[in-house]
């Protein structure tokens, strides 16, 4: 029995394990490794379905929350900007905190990540539903939306950060993880399609009220509707509010269903080695992940490219409604973008396998630039807008797939360079989510505040010329600027295909 305890095996298992347990695992090591390496199509699909709730709710919030707060909840643009920015900023703060707590969580019979996912789900759907409810007390609206928006973002973090880190615990093989990530991104883009369809089509069936220039544009008190002759818009506004609540109820049901599929269909694995290092303090973990050069460059590069797409996402509904004049068609235009992105995911998975992930970043991200330019320069035409939207969706697919496909490579690179410090996957993933959500908060807050300064008219059928110009900048010039900065950072990203394959070989030798 003593010959079993070789130095190699002592680095594999917890120091408090007994000899009988080690012998048993040694006998089962080969089939266990095989299971960890290969994933069935069913497992990949169940894993992928778990990513849909984040994208469905995120898409609905990203595309519709701004216009909802302004034109349905009837908030002043200044207060709407505060809600959007504070909510996202708060969410960004909770991400590294949750990632740190997950890294210190004990292993349960359901795993380390799965309990966080399951326990957060019921509270998250409740808060999400209340975001789309308009309270009867006007003075308390701002506090209402701040509380439930921040609460939902926190609970969503408790779902998404462990789910993202779960990528590292479903297989030890890079090829299998990349394949599972491609499944996940396909379903997540499909989730954005579902979110756009559910929210857009249900809301689109309601009459979207507006006030013409000859009426009191600044009136937000429904009690004085008769004084400004807007009785019919008042009825339509109540109808529209009910439509938002119905849409949120449908999305909440989908959220719960996807969480159940993930829990029942995916088994989280410990892997064939365990962590020997003690859990590190919070700020030491921050210095560790941000001190890893490839990770810092990857995160900063995607921070700016994500900002580009978030500015586009957050303002596109208003841009279609007011600048292009497609008030009754914007939900269908958004649907075309998401449908195109869903169809393009397999193409980008093939492309990154054939030509490498770094090349895919440059080609995929820059392909949206001509369409961002054309959408503001070409005269308003519905057919042209549909064509441009479909083409832009191809680039949106690359923006979805590539960050999550490249993150495991950076984590593997850290493991190779720091073999004595393992088990920090949740921290790496949480900080990436932190930066992207912070970027989202900045984009939404800056956008809504810019519209306020430009003179945005709540519930106006038309907007001043300054608002049209601001929307053109927010959906075209600003995204192009951030894309250029992001790609300049990616030039120095060091993990190419040769480096990635080398890390994979070294990790196999360590195991």
C-alpha positions as a printed NumPy array, in Angstrom:
array([[  0.   ,   0.   ,   0.   ],
       [  2.87 ,   2.358,   0.747],
       [  4.106,   2.239,  -2.845],
       [  0.881,   3.87 ,  -3.973],
       [  1.715,   7.177,  -2.3  ],
       [  4.158,   8.494,  -4.86 ],
       [  4.985,  12.233,  -4.954],
       [  2.952,  12.575,  -8.16 ],
       [ -0.186,  11.192,  -6.549],
       [  0.292,  13.354,  -3.487],
       [ -0.037,  16.433,  -5.686],
       [ -3.232,  15.133,  -7.205],
       [ -5.523,  14.583,  -4.226],
       [ -6.374,  16.415,  -1.04 ],
       [ -3.807,  15.743,   1.678],
       [ -6.454,  14.409,   4.072],
       [ -7.607,  11.554,   1.801],
       [ -7.019,   8.053,   3.066],
       [ -5.074,   5.279,   1.345],
       [ -8.169,   3.246,   0.482],
       [ -9.716,   6.201,  -1.372],
       [ -6.498,   6.802,  -3.346],
       [ -6.235,   3.168,  -4.379],
       [ -9.848,   3.207,  -5.495],
       [ -9.36 ,   6.289,  -7.609],
       [ -6.19 ,   4.909,  -9.095],
       [ -8.067,   1.89 , -10.349],
       [-10.798,   4.062, -11.847],
       [ -8.503,   6.767, -13.173],
       [ -8.65 ,   5.784, -16.831],
       [-12.415,   5.668, -17.284],
       [-12.831,   8.812, -15.172],
       [-10.374,  10.728, -17.359],
       [-12.124,   9.433, -20.427],
       [-15.448,  10.721, -19.116],
       [-13.893,  14.074, -18.308],
       [-12.403,  14.314, -21.785],
       [-15.415,  13.408, -23.928],
       [-18.787,  15.136, -23.815],
       [-21.961,  13.782, -25.353],
       [-24.096,  15.949, -27.603],
       [-26.84 ,  15.801, -24.981],
       [-24.492,  17.138, -22.279],
       [-23.334,  19.952, -24.554],
       [-26.903,  20.905, -25.371],
       [-27.988,  20.91 , -21.725],
       [-24.947,  22.979, -20.836],
       [-25.662,  25.382, -23.694],
       [-29.32 ,  25.817, -22.721],
       [-28.183,  27.062, -19.317],
       [-26.698,  30.14 , -20.986],
       [-29.989,  31.245, -22.536],
       [-31.501,  33.031, -19.466],
       [-28.631,  35.486, -19.224],
       [-28.905,  36.441, -22.878],
       [-32.708,  36.502, -23.017],
       [-33.003,  38.858, -20.062],
       [-29.908,  40.81 , -21.057],
       [-31.233,  41.333, -24.579],
       [-34.632,  42.478, -23.339],
       [-33.008,  44.899, -20.905],
       [-30.375,  46.091, -23.361],
       [-32.757,  46.809, -26.222],
       [-35.917,  47.838, -24.378],
       [-35.22 ,  49.109, -20.845],
       [-34.099,  52.554, -21.94 ],
       [-37.137,  53.191, -24.123],
       [-39.351,  51.577, -21.448],
       [-38.151,  53.92 , -18.703],
       [-38.507,  56.96 , -20.952],
       [-41.743,  56.308, -22.826],
       [-43.658,  53.793, -20.667],
       [-42.627,  54.459, -17.059],
       [-42.45 ,  58.162, -18.035],
       [-39.242,  58.932, -16.162],
       [-37.194,  62.026, -16.818],
       [-34.129,  61.139, -18.979],
       [-31.807,  62.283, -16.176],
       [-33.327,  59.857, -13.659],
       [-33.444,  57.099, -16.276],
       [-29.707,  57.559, -16.886],
       [-29.057,  57.304, -13.137],
       [-31.006,  54.025, -12.921],
       [-29.245,  52.508, -15.924],
       [-25.762,  53.533, -14.831],
       [-26.098,  52.747, -11.114],
       [-27.707,  49.385, -11.87 ],
       [-24.91 ,  48.315, -14.174],
       [-22.174,  49.785, -11.978],
       [-23.582,  47.95 ,  -8.955],
       [-23.773,  44.784, -11.007],
       [-20.158,  45.207, -12.052],
       [-19.068,  45.5  ,  -8.418],
       [-20.883,  42.313,  -7.432],
       [-19.202,  40.225, -10.153],
       [-15.689,  39.974,  -8.651],
       [-17.239,  39.626,  -5.19 ],
       [-19.365,  36.66 ,  -6.264],
       [-16.421,  35.167,  -8.151],
       [-14.297,  35.417,  -5.001],
       [-17.015,  33.804,  -2.864],
       [-17.472,  30.983,  -5.376],
       [-13.738,  30.251,  -5.354],
       [-13.975,  29.743,  -1.583],
       [-17.19 ,  27.718,  -1.684],
       [-17.004,  24.12 ,  -0.463],
       [-17.607,  21.264,  -2.842],
       [-21.084,  19.722,  -2.484],
       [-22.584,  16.597,  -3.99 ],
       [-24.046,  18.863,  -6.695],
       [-20.683,  20.54 ,  -7.306],
       [-19.345,  23.964,  -6.411],
       [-20.993,  26.042,  -9.161],
       [-24.412,  24.393,  -9.435],
       [-25.815,  25.371,  -5.983],
       [-25.252,  29.04 ,  -6.792],
       [-27.148,  28.645, -10.07 ],
       [-30.113,  26.815,  -8.555],
       [-30.578,  28.957,  -5.439],
       [-30.405,  32.291,  -7.27 ],
       [-32.966,  31.416,  -9.96 ],
       [-36.338,  31.931,  -8.149],
       [-35.306,  35.263,  -6.641],
       [-33.855,  36.473,  -9.955],
       [-37.08 ,  35.849, -11.896],
       [-39.138,  37.67 ,  -9.262],
       [-36.924,  40.76 ,  -9.421],
       [-36.876,  40.651, -13.215],
       [-40.673,  40.636, -13.354],
       [-40.91 ,  43.636, -11.016],
       [-38.518,  45.648, -13.205],
       [-41.269,  45.767, -15.86 ],
       [-44.024,  46.829, -13.452],
       [-44.928,  50.518, -13.158],
       [-45.731,  51.399,  -9.511],
       [-48.736,  53.624,  -8.888],
       [-46.784,  56.16 ,  -6.811],
       [-44.893,  58.495,  -9.149],
       [-42.553,  59.769,  -6.429],
       [-41.27 ,  56.264,  -5.722],
       [-40.585,  55.143,  -9.275],
       [-36.875,  55.931,  -9.275],
       [-36.284,  54.076,  -5.986],
       [-38.445,  51.163,  -7.192],
       [-36.462,  50.627, -10.377],
       [-33.12 ,  51.124,  -8.639],
       [-33.909,  48.479,  -6.019],
       [-35.228,  45.8  ,  -8.334],
       [-32.794,  46.495, -11.158],
       [-29.806,  46.239,  -8.789],
       [-31.289,  43.181,  -7.062],
       [-31.862,  41.403, -10.354],
       [-28.343,  42.177, -11.566],
       [-26.88 ,  40.781,  -8.336],
       [-28.918,  37.569,  -8.561],
       [-28.148,  37.255, -12.256],
       [-24.46 ,  37.473, -11.345],
       [-24.945,  34.588,  -8.906],
       [-26.247,  32.599, -11.881],
       [-23.969,  33.686, -14.702],
       [-20.523,  33.786, -13.056],
       [-20.65 ,  30.152, -11.842],
       [-22.248,  29.13 , -15.137],
       [-19.402,  30.75 , -17.084],
       [-16.761,  29.134, -14.88 ],
       [-18.531,  25.784, -15.33 ],
       [-16.834,  25.618, -18.75 ],
       [-13.64 ,  24.576, -16.973],
       [-15.412,  21.784, -15.051],
       [-17.228,  19.902, -17.796],
       [-14.096,  18.644, -19.574],
       [-10.322,  18.794, -19.342],
       [ -9.912,  18.8  , -23.14 ],
       [ -9.578,  22.142, -24.938],
       [-11.28 ,  20.744, -28.026],
       [-14.295,  19.597, -26.023],
       [-14.52 ,  22.892, -24.161],
       [-14.332,  24.821, -27.43 ],
       [-17.054,  22.616, -28.878],
       [-19.243,  23.097, -25.791],
       [-18.601,  26.847, -25.995],
       [-19.76 ,  26.852, -29.623],
       [-22.951,  25.035, -28.577],
       [-23.377,  27.537, -25.774],
       [-22.862,  30.576, -27.994],
       [-25.323,  29.226, -30.549],
       [-27.966,  28.818, -27.856],
       [-27.092,  32.177, -26.27 ],
       [-27.46 ,  34.002, -29.57 ],
       [-30.683,  32.05 , -30.03 ],
       [-31.563,  33.339, -26.555],
       [-31.096,  36.911, -27.729],
       [-33.334,  36.039, -30.656],
       [-35.969,  34.687, -28.255],
       [-35.62 ,  37.71 , -25.984],
       [-36.003,  40.072, -28.929],
       [-38.948,  38.1  , -30.332],
       [-40.834,  37.726, -27.047],
       [-40.279,  41.264, -25.82 ],
       [-40.491,  42.912, -29.23 ],
       [-43.47 ,  41.081, -30.661],
       [-45.617,  41.166, -27.523],
       [-44.833,  44.823, -26.931],
       [-45.168,  45.554, -30.642],
       [-48.743,  44.278, -30.641],
       [-49.653,  47.028, -28.19 ],
       [-50.299,  50.514, -29.484],
       [-47.21 ,  52.605, -28.759],
       [-48.578,  56.002, -27.677],
       [-46.887,  59.272, -28.512],
       [-47.741,  62.95 , -28.301],
       [-47.549,  65.146, -31.386],
       [-45.639,  68.394, -31.416],
       [-48.832,  70.432, -30.986],
       [-49.593,  68.923, -27.591],
       [-48.008,  69.197, -24.18 ],
       [-44.86 ,  67.201, -24.763],
       [-43.569,  67.428, -21.228],
       [-46.703,  66.228, -19.445],
       [-46.086,  63.005, -17.593],
       [-49.059,  63.033, -15.272],
       [-51.728,  60.702, -16.587],
       [-54.335,  62.42 , -14.418],
       [-54.211,  65.513, -16.612],
       [-54.556,  63.548, -19.845],
       [-57.906,  65.1  , -20.602],
       [-56.46 ,  68.608, -20.311],
       [-54.091,  67.993, -23.211],
       [-56.526,  65.852, -25.151],
       [-54.6  ,  62.56 , -24.927],
       [-57.295,  60.285, -23.545],
       [-56.704,  57.663, -26.235],
       [-52.902,  57.582, -25.726],
       [-53.634,  57.121, -22.005],
       [-55.591,  53.953, -22.765],
       [-52.867,  52.762, -25.118],
       [-50.207,  53.455, -22.496],
       [-51.948,  51.146, -20.019],
       [-52.206,  48.541, -22.759],
       [-48.483,  48.918, -23.467],
       [-47.613,  48.556, -19.782],
       [-49.605,  45.323, -19.597],
       [-47.806,  44.047, -22.687],
       [-44.423,  44.615, -21.012],
       [-45.591,  42.657, -17.972],
       [-46.863,  39.763, -20.115],
       [-43.547,  39.651, -21.959],
       [-41.611,  39.622, -18.685],
       [-43.784,  36.759, -17.386],
       [-43.034,  34.675, -20.478],
       [-39.304,  35.366, -20.156],
       [-39.365,  34.426, -16.454],
       [-40.925,  31.057, -17.362],
       [-38.208,  30.397, -19.944],
       [-35.54 ,  31.382, -17.371],
       [-36.766,  28.772, -14.877],
       [-37.08 ,  26.062, -17.555],
       [-33.519,  26.595, -18.801],
       [-32.131,  26.502, -15.251],
       [-33.882,  23.166, -14.669],
       [-32.444,  21.684, -17.88 ],
       [-28.943,  22.786, -16.87 ],
       [-29.248,  21.311, -13.384],
       [-30.688,  17.979, -14.549],
       [-28.568,  17.536, -17.677],
       [-25.047,  18.606, -16.638],
       [-22.859,  16.986, -14.002],
       [-20.139,  19.201, -12.634],
       [-16.838,  17.363, -12.326],
       [-14.025,  17.854,  -9.861],
       [-11.483,  16.863, -12.447],
       [ -8.561,  14.535, -11.988],
       [ -6.65 ,  16.856,  -9.732],
       [ -7.5  ,  19.042,  -6.782],
       [ -6.371,  22.394,  -5.483],
       [ -3.504,  22.361,  -3.011],
       [ -3.231,  26.103,  -2.444],
       [ -5.168,  27.823,   0.309],
       [ -7.896,  30.273,  -0.819],
       [ -6.265,  33.668,  -1.303],
       [ -7.514,  37.043,  -0.031],
       [ -9.793,  39.101,  -2.272],
       [ -7.348,  41.82 ,  -3.337],
       [ -4.577,  39.298,  -3.817],
       [ -6.875,  37.525,  -6.255],
       [ -7.426,  40.804,  -8.124],
       [ -3.681,  41.394,  -8.42 ],
       [ -3.173,  37.805,  -9.523],
       [ -5.62 ,  37.787, -12.428],
       [ -4.916,  41.319, -13.636],
       [ -1.197,  40.706, -13.326],
       [ -1.403,  37.924, -15.894],
       [ -0.495,  39.731, -19.124],
       [ -2.531,  37.716, -21.669],
       [ -5.639,  37.969, -19.491],
       [ -5.288,  41.732, -19.043],
       [ -4.908,  42.269, -22.805],
       [ -7.824,  39.974, -23.606],
       [-10.117,  41.698, -21.127],
       [ -9.118,  45.216, -22.174],
       [ -9.499,  44.373, -25.853],
       [-12.966,  42.948, -25.385],
       [-13.869,  45.786, -23.008],
       [-13.659,  48.275, -25.858],
       [-15.183,  46.053, -28.533],
       [-18.007,  45.23 , -26.111],
       [-18.546,  48.948, -25.529],
       [-19.016,  49.349, -29.27 ],
       [-21.779,  46.76 , -29.492],
       [-23.395,  47.964, -26.244],
       [-23.715,  51.512, -27.552],
       [-25.328,  50.044, -30.656],
       [-27.621,  47.744, -28.671],
       [-28.749,  50.305, -26.126],
       [-29.72 ,  52.976, -28.664],
       [-30.84 ,  50.998, -31.693],
       [-34.524,  50.879, -30.71 ],
       [-34.639,  54.666, -30.311],
       [-32.605,  55.116, -33.503],
       [-35.03 ,  52.987, -35.52 ],
       [-38.072,  54.655, -33.961],
       [-37.066,  58.298, -34.34 ],
       [-34.112,  58.765, -36.71 ],
       [-35.133,  56.166, -39.295],
       [-38.85 ,  56.646, -38.659],
       [-39.652,  52.93 , -38.254],
       [-41.535,  53.238, -34.974],
       [-43.76 ,  50.24 , -35.712],
       [-41.017,  48.067, -37.235],
       [-38.047,  48.357, -34.892],
       [-38.824,  45.086, -33.089],
       [-38.73 ,  43.251, -36.439],
       [-35.417,  44.91 , -37.348],
       [-33.923,  43.747, -34.033],
       [-35.276,  40.279, -34.76 ],
       [-33.447,  40.199, -38.106],
       [-30.149,  41.115, -36.41 ],
       [-30.481,  38.33 , -33.845],
       [-31.623,  35.774, -36.433],
       [-28.591,  36.563, -38.579],
       [-26.303,  36.272, -35.526],
       [-27.783,  32.872, -34.641],
       [-27.188,  31.52 , -38.149],
       [-23.627,  32.889, -38.227],
       [-22.343,  31.207, -35.037],
       [-21.446,  27.877, -36.784],
       [-19.576,  29.845, -39.445],
       [-17.417,  31.646, -36.887],
       [-16.761,  28.396, -35.029],
       [-15.478,  26.906, -38.292],
       [-13.511,  30.075, -39.046],
       [-11.674,  30.186, -35.709],
       [-10.851,  26.475, -36.013],
       [ -9.496,  26.982, -39.526],
       [ -7.682,  30.31 , -39.191],
       [ -7.249,  30.834, -35.44 ],
       [ -9.098,  32.843, -32.82 ],
       [ -6.995,  35.985, -33.058],
       [ -7.593,  36.251, -36.8  ],
       [-11.314,  35.7  , -36.204],
       [-11.348,  38.652, -33.784],
       [ -9.99 ,  41.066, -36.38 ],
       [-12.15 ,  39.823, -39.266],
       [-15.34 ,  39.421, -37.25 ],
       [-15.17 ,  42.731, -35.401],
       [-14.217,  44.92 , -38.359],
       [-16.904,  43.429, -40.603],
       [-19.576,  45.482, -38.823],
       [-17.919,  48.855, -39.554],
       [-19.22 ,  49.332, -43.149],
       [-22.763,  48.66 , -41.963],
       [-22.466,  51.092, -39.05 ],
       [-21.467,  53.743, -41.564],
       [-24.127,  52.903, -44.134],
       [-27.022,  52.822, -41.651],
       [-26.577,  56.547, -40.931],
       [-25.525,  57.729, -44.41 ],
       [-28.011,  55.87 , -46.607],
       [-31.436,  57.577, -46.787],
       [-34.087,  55.935, -44.633],
       [-35.422,  52.876, -46.428],
       [-36.979,  49.883, -44.691],
       [-35.658,  47.273, -47.152],
       [-32.113,  48.676, -46.98 ],
       [-32.335,  48.728, -43.192],
       [-33.306,  45.042, -43.119],
       [-30.372,  44.146, -45.398],
       [-27.902,  46.162, -43.338],
       [-29.276,  44.63 , -40.114],
       [-28.879,  41.079, -41.425],
       [-25.272,  41.764, -42.443],
       [-24.477,  43.412, -39.109],
       [-25.795,  40.342, -37.278],
       [-22.914,  38.305, -38.691],
       [-20.463,  40.518, -36.81 ],
       [-22.631,  40.39 , -33.681],
       [-22.204,  36.591, -33.726],
       [-18.42 ,  36.971, -33.642],
       [-18.721,  39.379, -30.709],
       [-20.765,  36.753, -28.837],
       [-18.593,  33.719, -29.556],
       [-14.981,  34.859, -29.445],
       [-14.602,  36.243, -25.89 ],
       [-15.951,  33.075, -24.279],
       [-13.975,  30.875, -26.649],
       [-10.703,  32.634, -25.778],
       [-11.121,  32.886, -22.004],
       [-10.366,  29.177, -21.355],
       [ -7.093,  29.593, -23.308],
       [ -6.005,  32.371, -20.953],
       [ -6.925,  30.306, -17.883],
       [ -4.915,  27.377, -19.269],
       [ -1.96 ,  29.697, -19.878],
       [ -2.121,  30.84 , -16.26 ],
       [ -2.167,  27.224, -15.066],
       [  0.931,  26.432, -17.102],
       [  2.824,  29.427, -15.74 ],
       [  1.558,  28.964, -12.156],
       [  1.236,  25.21 , -11.548],
       [  1.332,  25.764,  -7.796],
       [ -1.735,  28.056,  -7.828],
       [ -4.875,  26.377,  -9.14 ],
       [ -8.646,  26.6  ,  -8.701],
       [ -9.145,  30.274,  -9.574],
       [-11.343,  29.821, -12.642],
       [-14.312,  31.668, -11.117],
       [-12.16 ,  34.732, -10.437],
       [-10.995,  34.904, -14.062],
       [-14.526,  34.612, -15.386],
       [-16.053,  37.005, -12.857],
       [-13.626,  39.784, -13.734],
       [-14.385,  39.455, -17.412],
       [-18.109,  39.708, -16.64 ],
       [-17.289,  42.647, -14.339],
       [-15.655,  44.66 , -17.107],
       [-18.31 ,  43.905, -19.722],
       [-21.141,  44.839, -17.363],
       [-19.361,  47.981, -16.263],
       [-18.988,  48.877, -19.929],
       [-22.699,  48.28 , -20.384],
       [-23.509,  50.598, -17.49 ],
       [-21.266,  53.3  , -18.89 ],
       [-22.784,  53.012, -22.364],
       [-26.396,  53.115, -21.129],
       [-25.767,  55.93 , -18.661],
       [-23.809,  58.06 , -21.127],
       [-26.352,  57.421, -23.883],
       [-29.403,  58.405, -21.841],
       [-27.651,  61.465, -20.382],
       [-26.569,  62.544, -23.866],
       [-30.161,  62.303, -25.063],
       [-31.26 ,  64.412, -22.116],
       [-28.744,  67.124, -22.996],
       [-29.851,  66.949, -26.636],
       [-33.447,  67.679, -25.608],
       [-35.106,  64.264, -25.795],
       [-38.907,  64.587, -25.596],
       [-40.591,  61.89 , -23.513],
       [-43.342,  60.184, -25.547],
       [-42.808,  62.542, -28.445],
       [-43.83 ,  61.311, -31.89 ],
       [-40.845,  63.226, -33.27 ],
       [-37.602,  64.454, -31.745],
       [-35.483,  67.592, -32.215],
       [-32.672,  67.539, -34.792],
       [-30.115,  67.473, -31.961],
       [-31.546,  64.154, -30.733],
       [-31.308,  62.652, -34.235],
       [-27.661,  63.718, -34.468],
       [-26.934,  62.292, -31.006],
       [-28.495,  58.947, -31.925],
       [-26.397,  58.776, -35.113],
       [-23.244,  59.336, -33.07 ],
       [-24.259,  56.735, -30.484],
       [-24.991,  53.96 , -33.024],
       [-22.233,  54.698, -35.544],
       [-19.321,  57.002, -34.656],
       [-18.921,  55.856, -31.033],
       [-18.965,  52.095, -31.825],
       [-16.406,  52.521, -34.631],
       [-14.115,  54.485, -32.305],
       [-14.212,  51.789, -29.612],
       [-13.704,  48.983, -32.141],
       [-10.485,  50.639, -33.351],
       [ -9.148,  50.939, -29.784],
       [-10.012,  47.317, -28.999],
       [ -8.279,  45.982, -32.101],
       [ -5.154,  48.027, -31.353],
       [ -4.966,  46.288, -27.967],
       [ -5.487,  42.859, -29.563],
       [ -2.401,  43.318, -31.748],
       [ -0.212,  42.517, -28.714],
       [ -2.345,  39.585, -27.488],
       [  0.255,  36.781, -27.205],
       [ -1.756,  33.527, -27.318],
       [ -1.815,  32.34 , -30.93 ],
       [ -2.655,  28.837, -32.124],
       [  0.897,  27.565, -31.611],
       [  0.975,  28.862, -28.038],
       [ -2.471,  27.436, -27.345],
       [ -1.534,  23.946, -28.552],
       [  1.683,  24.067, -26.534],
       [ -0.202,  24.917, -23.344],
       [ -2.638,  22.089, -24.013],
       [  0.232,  19.614, -24.311],
       [  1.878,  20.835, -21.085],
       [ -1.371,  20.601, -19.137],
       [ -1.888,  17.012, -20.308],
       [  1.586,  16.166, -19.042],
       [  0.802,  17.767, -15.657],
       [ -2.33 ,  15.628, -15.318]])
